[in-house]
Amino acid sequence: MSFTRAATTILTGFLVLQLLSSCGILKLTTPTRRQYTKVKKYPKDKPFVYTNEIKVVNNKLSKDSLTLLEDGLETQLDDSMRLTVKQSWIVLKRLEQPAAFDTTYANQSARNMEIYLQTMGYFNGKVSVDTVLDSIFRNNPDRLQKRVATKFTVNTGPVFRIDSIALIPNDSNRFQINPIRELTIQHNSQSYLRKGMPFSEELISLEMNRLIELYRNNGYYNMTRDAIYADVDTVFLALLDPTLGFDPIRQFEVFQEAQERRKNPLINVYIRTKPNLKDSIFRQYYNRNIVVYPEFKGGEIVDSVRYIDSARNNITVRFQEGKFKPAFIRRNLRLRTDSLFSSLKVNQTADELNKLNVWQVIRIQPKIAVDDSSSIDYDLFLIPYKRFTFSTNVESVFNQVQSALATAGNLVGFGVNFGLQDRNIAKQGIQMNNSVRAGIELGLPPINSGLQATELTFSNSLTSPRIPSWLFTRKSRRWLNRKTFLTSSVSFIDRNINQNGLFALTTVSSTFGWQFQTPRNAIWRLSPVNIEYVKLYDISQSFQEQLNSNVFLRNSFNQGFVLGNINANFTKRFQNKKKLNHASAFRINFEESGALFGRLKKVIPLFDKELFEYVKTDAEYKYQIYRPGTAQERWIFRGAIGAGYLYDNDTSSMPFFKQFAGGGPNSMRAWPLRSIGPGASVADIRTGRNQFFSRSGDMMLEANVEYRYDILSIWPNTLILRGALFTDIGNVWNFRNKSNIGNDTVVFKLKNLYRDMSVSVGTGFRLDFVGLFLIRVDIGYRLKNPAYPYVDVNDGWRVPKVSMSNLFGRSDANRNWRYENINISLGIGYPFQW
């Protein structure tokens, strides 16, 4: 059985079960009968807990809010009311060791739920309990089961909404509170609390955490969560006005308002400091002395070791061997002396030192100065890595080549890899990684015995933990994760030794630039120099014939020279403060080649013959919504757009290796990689099992929606089977040039956008080895195929005729149906990584 048929067989079975499960078809509604396929270790001759149903009575809640509330209420079940359900094969559920039913525990669960309702702003909520007892297998005493179905009816009542908010009010007239009150007012715009929002203790907790973080980042070292508390009030103060009885009109208005507040109750929120706090809680602390031990060995008593001190601006670096320059260490400290204490700066310092990859252990210890009660001193203990790391490995492979492209028979290859890392060049944390790979390939008799190929590759990367502030801005000194990088590689492959092979190939690449992260967590990567050069030469006659006849092979060995001065990448993530389970990310990339060096074509022959001149940009936006309380159940939305233009040559499109490609496990999953587009061009005819595709374009539009959820916990917290339902929409196109004049099927035109868009749906299965890696299998079904001849009918919309013979048949017609309608892709990790 071929891979496609075998995979289709397995996935179709899983798909049926998955759809039945996700659509609720297999969910039984009878309270006590056949909720589970089996009940194990239940109490004999005693009623036991079989099901718990929670019914929320509130028609004003959205679906998401209702699900969130039900999930929260379920957590309030008493331990003796909880059920342990084991699931296998997606739909088979087994109830294990149910507890004996006791009305005491059911009533306690109801009380717990009422308390939980209050934390969510439903202060008038009530919960009632109803039970149904049913006996199963009555005629068989050994199998008799007394099942109890419990139903909790939750009448939430109206939710209380926030009316007025007072953060750190000084109603006790304590002068110590005034500074933090002013600080709070300055940052009120960042508050999680807004008038009219539904009240919840979670929001109050978030707001209190925000305030503590604000204070500790502005010098209040001793301020902790224990120093503040939340006070809420539902009293309508106007009713308590003693003069209300003397003004009938005012009395009528107040009573009317009180009646309205019963329908739409309001609550006042106050976050106050606790009384009788020590004065040190309200004291602002300043950083004074910072002592760094960059060669700390761990476990040693610093007072018993002789150090060489280097002090500047109250920052002292204490050495034993002088492995690091003091300026390098000071430059990477976010902490500054004579500035207010900030827990954010402490965390940033630890993060920056860790990213330098120079120290394996970083410990920062702030402490109140002994001789100054308003100052903070720091000790930084840094345990370094070994400076040099050397690695080597040997590999071998045997390949019995059967491809028609091969000119050799049985091949055996040997390769050796050497790596050398230096973590601390010039004592400034400058890191260099060098790797060398050498390999040979031998042919075994009777075909072309002897040496067939050689390979030699050298790669180098140099990274310095700083960027030139004179080139950017003075504020760049506050940026995080600053790096200047230079990467280079050169590769020589000779597969035409003794003129009886294929070709020789030289590849050279080099990139120079900077990377940094701004205070608002925007990540930039800028490369003023980007070089890519591919040279194919010493081509044998047989290989030249293969290039002439095979488009994919010819494009794969596309030669040319890329020399760019502008290569920029920007990435930023956003967190929705109002909806904490919503997040988004945006990325944009721009690159060019030849804008400057293309002007030298007349001077440098290499530029004139082989330099590509183009501009290219692409952008991607991702948005996710996850279900609170679950780790993996979430919606993923993605949109991507990109375009490139080759402006020095109006007879061809962008170079193949710089074009956009659709299909594959991370794009349009109902199509194999490079098999879609450009536009509505003619579809490739199926030629065999190992078919190659070479479709790409100068422009790309794509949109994806995916719903992810858990299916089965095979090994809790270790191995989990997850599922997904998805739809993909998009295509690639070319821009108009002399090579495609008169061929509107491949050229992007707005009037043809609907015709050219492809649409697919599908499902996926992900085997998650938690914390290690994830293996993904996606199966996509094509609903709209823009390729000719399909687009001639109904703009390409077509519902695949699914039948057993089409899915599993071995005839050419069945194989053609699978080739034209479905695709199975294998991937590692999630698509559209966050």
Coordinates of N, CA, C and O in Angstrom, one line a residue, residues 6 20 72 140 150 209 255 324 338 382 417 458 470 503 519 604 635 699 808 811:
A6 N -2.1 4.6 2.6 CA -2.1 4.2 4.0 C -2.4 5.4 4.9 O -3.2 5.3 5.9
L20 N -17.1 13.6 14.9 CA -18.2 13.2 15.8 C -18.0 13.7 17.2 O -18.9 14.2 17.9
G72 N -15.3 27.8 35.4 CA -14.9 28.2 36.8 C -15.8 27.6 37.8 O -15.3 27.2 38.9
N140 N -29.0 -8.3 38.4 CA -27.7 -9.0 38.6 C -27.0 -8.3 39.8 O -26.4 -7.2 39.7
T150 N -26.3 14.5 39.3 CA -26.5 15.7 40.1 C -26.5 16.9 39.1 O -25.7 17.0 38.2
N209 N -1.6 43.9 41.4 CA -0.3 43.5 41.0 C 0.4 44.6 40.2 O 1.6 44.9 40.3
F255 N -35.2 57.4 44.8 CA -35.8 56.1 44.8 C -35.9 55.5 43.4 O -35.7 54.3 43.2
F324 N 37.7 39.4 32.2 CA 36.7 40.4 31.5 C 37.1 41.8 31.8 O 37.7 42.1 32.8
D338 N 22.9 55.9 41.8 CA 22.2 57.2 42.0 C 20.9 57.3 41.3 O 20.5 58.4 41.0
L382 N 28.6 36.0 39.3 CA 28.5 35.5 38.0 C 29.5 34.3 37.9 O 30.7 34.5 38.0
N417 N 33.0 16.8 10.8 CA 32.7 18.1 11.1 C 33.5 18.5 12.3 O 33.6 17.8 13.3
F458 N 33.2 26.0 4.9 CA 33.7 26.7 6.1 C 32.6 27.8 6.4 O 32.2 28.5 5.5
W470 N 26.5 56.0 18.1 CA 26.7 57.1 17.3 C 25.9 57.0 16.0 O 25.5 58.0 15.3
F503 N 28.5 18.1 -11.8 CA 28.8 19.5 -11.9 C 29.7 19.9 -10.7 O 30.0 19.1 -9.8
P519 N 12.6 49.4 24.2 CA 11.9 49.3 25.5 C 10.5 48.8 25.4 O 9.9 48.3 26.3
I604 N 32.4 47.1 -13.2 CA 32.6 45.7 -12.8 C 31.9 44.7 -13.6 O 30.6 44.7 -13.5
W635 N -8.0 29.7 19.0 CA -8.1 30.1 17.6 C -6.9 30.8 17.2 O -6.4 31.7 17.9
M699 N 4.5 37.6 -6.1 CA 3.6 38.2 -5.2 C 2.9 37.1 -4.5 O 2.6 36.0 -5.1
F808 N -9.4 5.0 -1.4 CA -8.5 3.9 -1.2 C -8.2 3.0 -2.4 O -7.5 2.1 -2.4
S811 N -6.6 2.3 -8.7 CA -6.7 2.6 -10.2 C -6.1 3.9 -10.4 O -6.0 4.8 -9.5

